[in-house]
Amino acid sequence: MQTLPFRCELPNGIHARPASAIEQNTVGFQSDIILFNQSKTRQANAKSVLALVGADVTHGDECYFTISGYDENLAYEKLKAFIEHEFIHCDEKFPQKDKQEQSIIPVYLSRTTSQIVRGHGISQGIAKGKAVYVQSFDLQQIAWSEPSSTQTEQGAALTHALQCARQQFTQDIEQADKVAINILEAQSQLLDDEDVEACLLKHRETHNAIAALSMAIEELSLPFRESSNEYLRQRELDIQDLGLRIATYLGIQTKIQLPELTEDSIVVCQGVLTPSELLALRGEYLQGIVMGQGAETSHTAILAQSFALPLMCVAPPTIESIQSAQVILLDSKYDLLVLEPDAYADNWLKFEKEKLSYLSVSLDESNIEYAVLSPSLILLDESMASKDEVIKRLTDNLEINHRTDSGVQVEQAIWQREEIFSTALGFSIAIPHCKSPFVKHSSISVLRLPNELAWGDNVDVKLVIMLTINDSDESQHMRIFSILARKLMHESFREKILKAKNEIDIVELLKVELEL
């Protein structure tokens, strides 16, 4: 007998995908291969995906394989190579968001009169669409509305449905992209597992095949549900997904059918959307998903991230409270939904999408010098509707130019100053400013407006010069602010800025006058 010890380094433990990989590396050998989880005193047949998941192997657990049989040496060498070189790549850590941004309602968006609902953004993005409501399907409840059948009829129906579901998996895998393929293959191998098949086809004292399927799915879900690891517990959704796939071939298609999307839509699920349901809904009109809590690290969430599809989980009472909304704006980065978005919310969406379009272009920052002044920070003759828009536009531009990782945090810092006193200096000029750790590179931004705009305190402005200073540059902050304030007292200096022909002229002027 051969023994192969290892420590589980997978961030999320052995769930369906790693279990499928282990099964693929063991099933071809005649030897008995058993996984022992020493940390939890559990063991499992290494040739069964379901049994491996039931071993409840989580990150850091000490484990070993025993291999006994006539081809044990070959099996040992293959499994050893897999554990040493491939096992760690079977999974990856689920991405985490910036917790500081999660709790923020951005200043510009806070001006909306629309209702804002908070949740937990899982897959980042922003979208707006018609609210389309779907419910999780309860197979047991559906079973009671279907005719009774004998155990023989139930067995034949389930055998046929199982074969159809396997064939459909094969077709789906052929048409899927890389991330979806990995998930579909893991589910397909789970469906091919001998223990899973035995459970699905076991004779049960119940009134029809759908009820028998429901009982089997409940039994198969237990190893996942009883896991000590939250990530593994959420793999129960994969079992429910398999149940729905099989149920499709038991004559209840119309009762588990999803709505057809005919326009840009935000799908709101009262329960949890399964991976197959997401794949069925995916298309040009699916803009985002809102669903119940309990699937934050599920394969549904992983698929949404791979498709760059915004997804947010909210508490069940919250989902119930939004059922009357006709249109929803979803911003999963800031963990919020806007119900029936007004003009302010629509403008927020426009600004954010414009910013994201710039940020989607990759940039090599290694050779960039971030001078305090740059033509990219000068915005000439752009029309703005309000002071809110001006500050939003300027702070977004800092993020676009990689001078901050969060324009929203800098926007908030600017408004904290504005709430203390107005930064309008007279002469139709305002100098909003802040010193913040969220400013990576100290900057001077300029926005010249085509028309005067109300800045507050009955003051209108036409020129906005924004100073955003990193925490480490406090002395520079005061020096620049002081020089700028003195220079702006002179009409000749103001006129040069207001009549400058282009961004470079303004940069050169400020460099000379501010001694930069």
Short mmCIF file of N, CA and C in Angstrom, two decimals, residues 130-134 137 253-254 256-267 277 279-287:
data_model
loop_
_atom_site.label_atom_id
_atom_site.label_comp_id
_atom_site.label_asym_id
_atom_site.label_seq_id
_atom_site.Cartn_x
_atom_site.Cartn_y
_atom_site.Cartn_z
N LYS A 130 -35.21 47.22 -16.89
CA LYS A 130 -36.54 46.85 -16.40
C LYS A 130 -36.38 45.75 -15.36
N ALA A 131 -37.10 45.85 -14.25
CA ALA A 131 -37.05 44.82 -13.23
C ALA A 131 -37.88 43.61 -13.68
N VAL A 132 -37.23 42.46 -13.76
CA VAL A 132 -37.91 41.21 -14.13
C VAL A 132 -37.78 40.26 -12.94
N TYR A 133 -38.91 39.86 -12.38
CA TYR A 133 -38.91 39.07 -11.15
C TYR A 133 -39.08 37.58 -11.44
N VAL A 134 -38.22 36.77 -10.83
CA VAL A 134 -38.32 35.31 -10.96
C VAL A 134 -38.26 34.70 -9.56
N PHE A 137 -37.51 27.63 -7.89
CA PHE A 137 -38.49 26.57 -8.08
C PHE A 137 -38.39 25.52 -6.99
N GLN A 253 -41.52 21.26 -17.94
CA GLN A 253 -40.76 22.39 -18.48
C GLN A 253 -41.47 23.72 -18.28
N THR A 254 -42.78 23.73 -18.50
CA THR A 254 -43.52 25.00 -18.42
C THR A 254 -43.58 25.53 -16.99
N ILE A 256 -41.09 25.26 -14.77
CA ILE A 256 -39.77 25.74 -14.31
C ILE A 256 -39.11 26.59 -15.40
N GLN A 257 -39.94 27.17 -16.25
CA GLN A 257 -39.43 27.98 -17.36
C GLN A 257 -39.12 29.40 -16.91
N LEU A 258 -38.02 29.93 -17.35
CA LEU A 258 -37.64 31.30 -17.03
C LEU A 258 -38.27 32.27 -18.02
N PRO A 259 -38.49 33.52 -17.61
CA PRO A 259 -39.08 34.50 -18.54
C PRO A 259 -38.12 34.85 -19.67
N GLU A 260 -38.66 35.20 -20.82
CA GLU A 260 -37.85 35.66 -21.93
C GLU A 260 -37.61 37.16 -21.78
N LEU A 261 -36.36 37.56 -21.88
CA LEU A 261 -36.02 38.98 -21.75
C LEU A 261 -36.10 39.63 -23.12
N THR A 262 -36.86 40.72 -23.21
CA THR A 262 -37.07 41.39 -24.50
C THR A 262 -36.53 42.81 -24.52
N GLU A 263 -35.99 43.27 -23.39
CA GLU A 263 -35.37 44.60 -23.31
C GLU A 263 -34.35 44.57 -22.19
N ASP A 264 -33.53 45.61 -22.08
CA ASP A 264 -32.53 45.66 -21.02
C ASP A 264 -33.20 45.39 -19.68
N SER A 265 -32.69 44.39 -18.95
CA SER A 265 -33.38 43.92 -17.75
C SER A 265 -32.42 43.68 -16.59
N ILE A 266 -32.91 43.94 -15.38
CA ILE A 266 -32.27 43.52 -14.14
C ILE A 266 -33.14 42.40 -13.59
N VAL A 267 -32.61 41.19 -13.54
CA VAL A 267 -33.37 40.05 -13.04
C VAL A 267 -33.28 40.02 -11.52
N GLU A 277 -29.46 28.49 -14.69
CA GLU A 277 -30.47 29.53 -14.91
C GLU A 277 -29.80 30.81 -15.41
N LEU A 279 -27.01 30.95 -17.13
CA LEU A 279 -26.60 30.70 -18.51
C LEU A 279 -27.80 30.78 -19.46
N ALA A 280 -28.97 30.33 -18.98
CA ALA A 280 -30.18 30.38 -19.82
C ALA A 280 -30.65 31.81 -20.04
N LEU A 281 -30.47 32.67 -19.03
CA LEU A 281 -30.91 34.06 -19.13
C LEU A 281 -29.91 34.95 -19.86
N ARG A 282 -28.66 34.50 -19.89
CA ARG A 282 -27.60 35.34 -20.45
C ARG A 282 -27.87 35.66 -21.92
N GLY A 283 -27.67 36.92 -22.25
CA GLY A 283 -27.88 37.39 -23.62
C GLY A 283 -27.79 38.90 -23.64
N GLU A 284 -28.14 39.50 -24.76
CA GLU A 284 -27.95 40.94 -24.90
C GLU A 284 -28.79 41.76 -23.93
N TYR A 285 -29.90 41.20 -23.42
CA TYR A 285 -30.79 41.98 -22.58
C TYR A 285 -30.55 41.81 -21.08
N LEU A 286 -29.77 40.82 -20.69
CA LEU A 286 -29.49 40.64 -19.26
C LEU A 286 -28.39 41.61 -18.85
N GLN A 287 -28.78 42.61 -18.04
CA GLN A 287 -27.84 43.66 -17.63
C GLN A 287 -27.30 43.47 -16.23
#
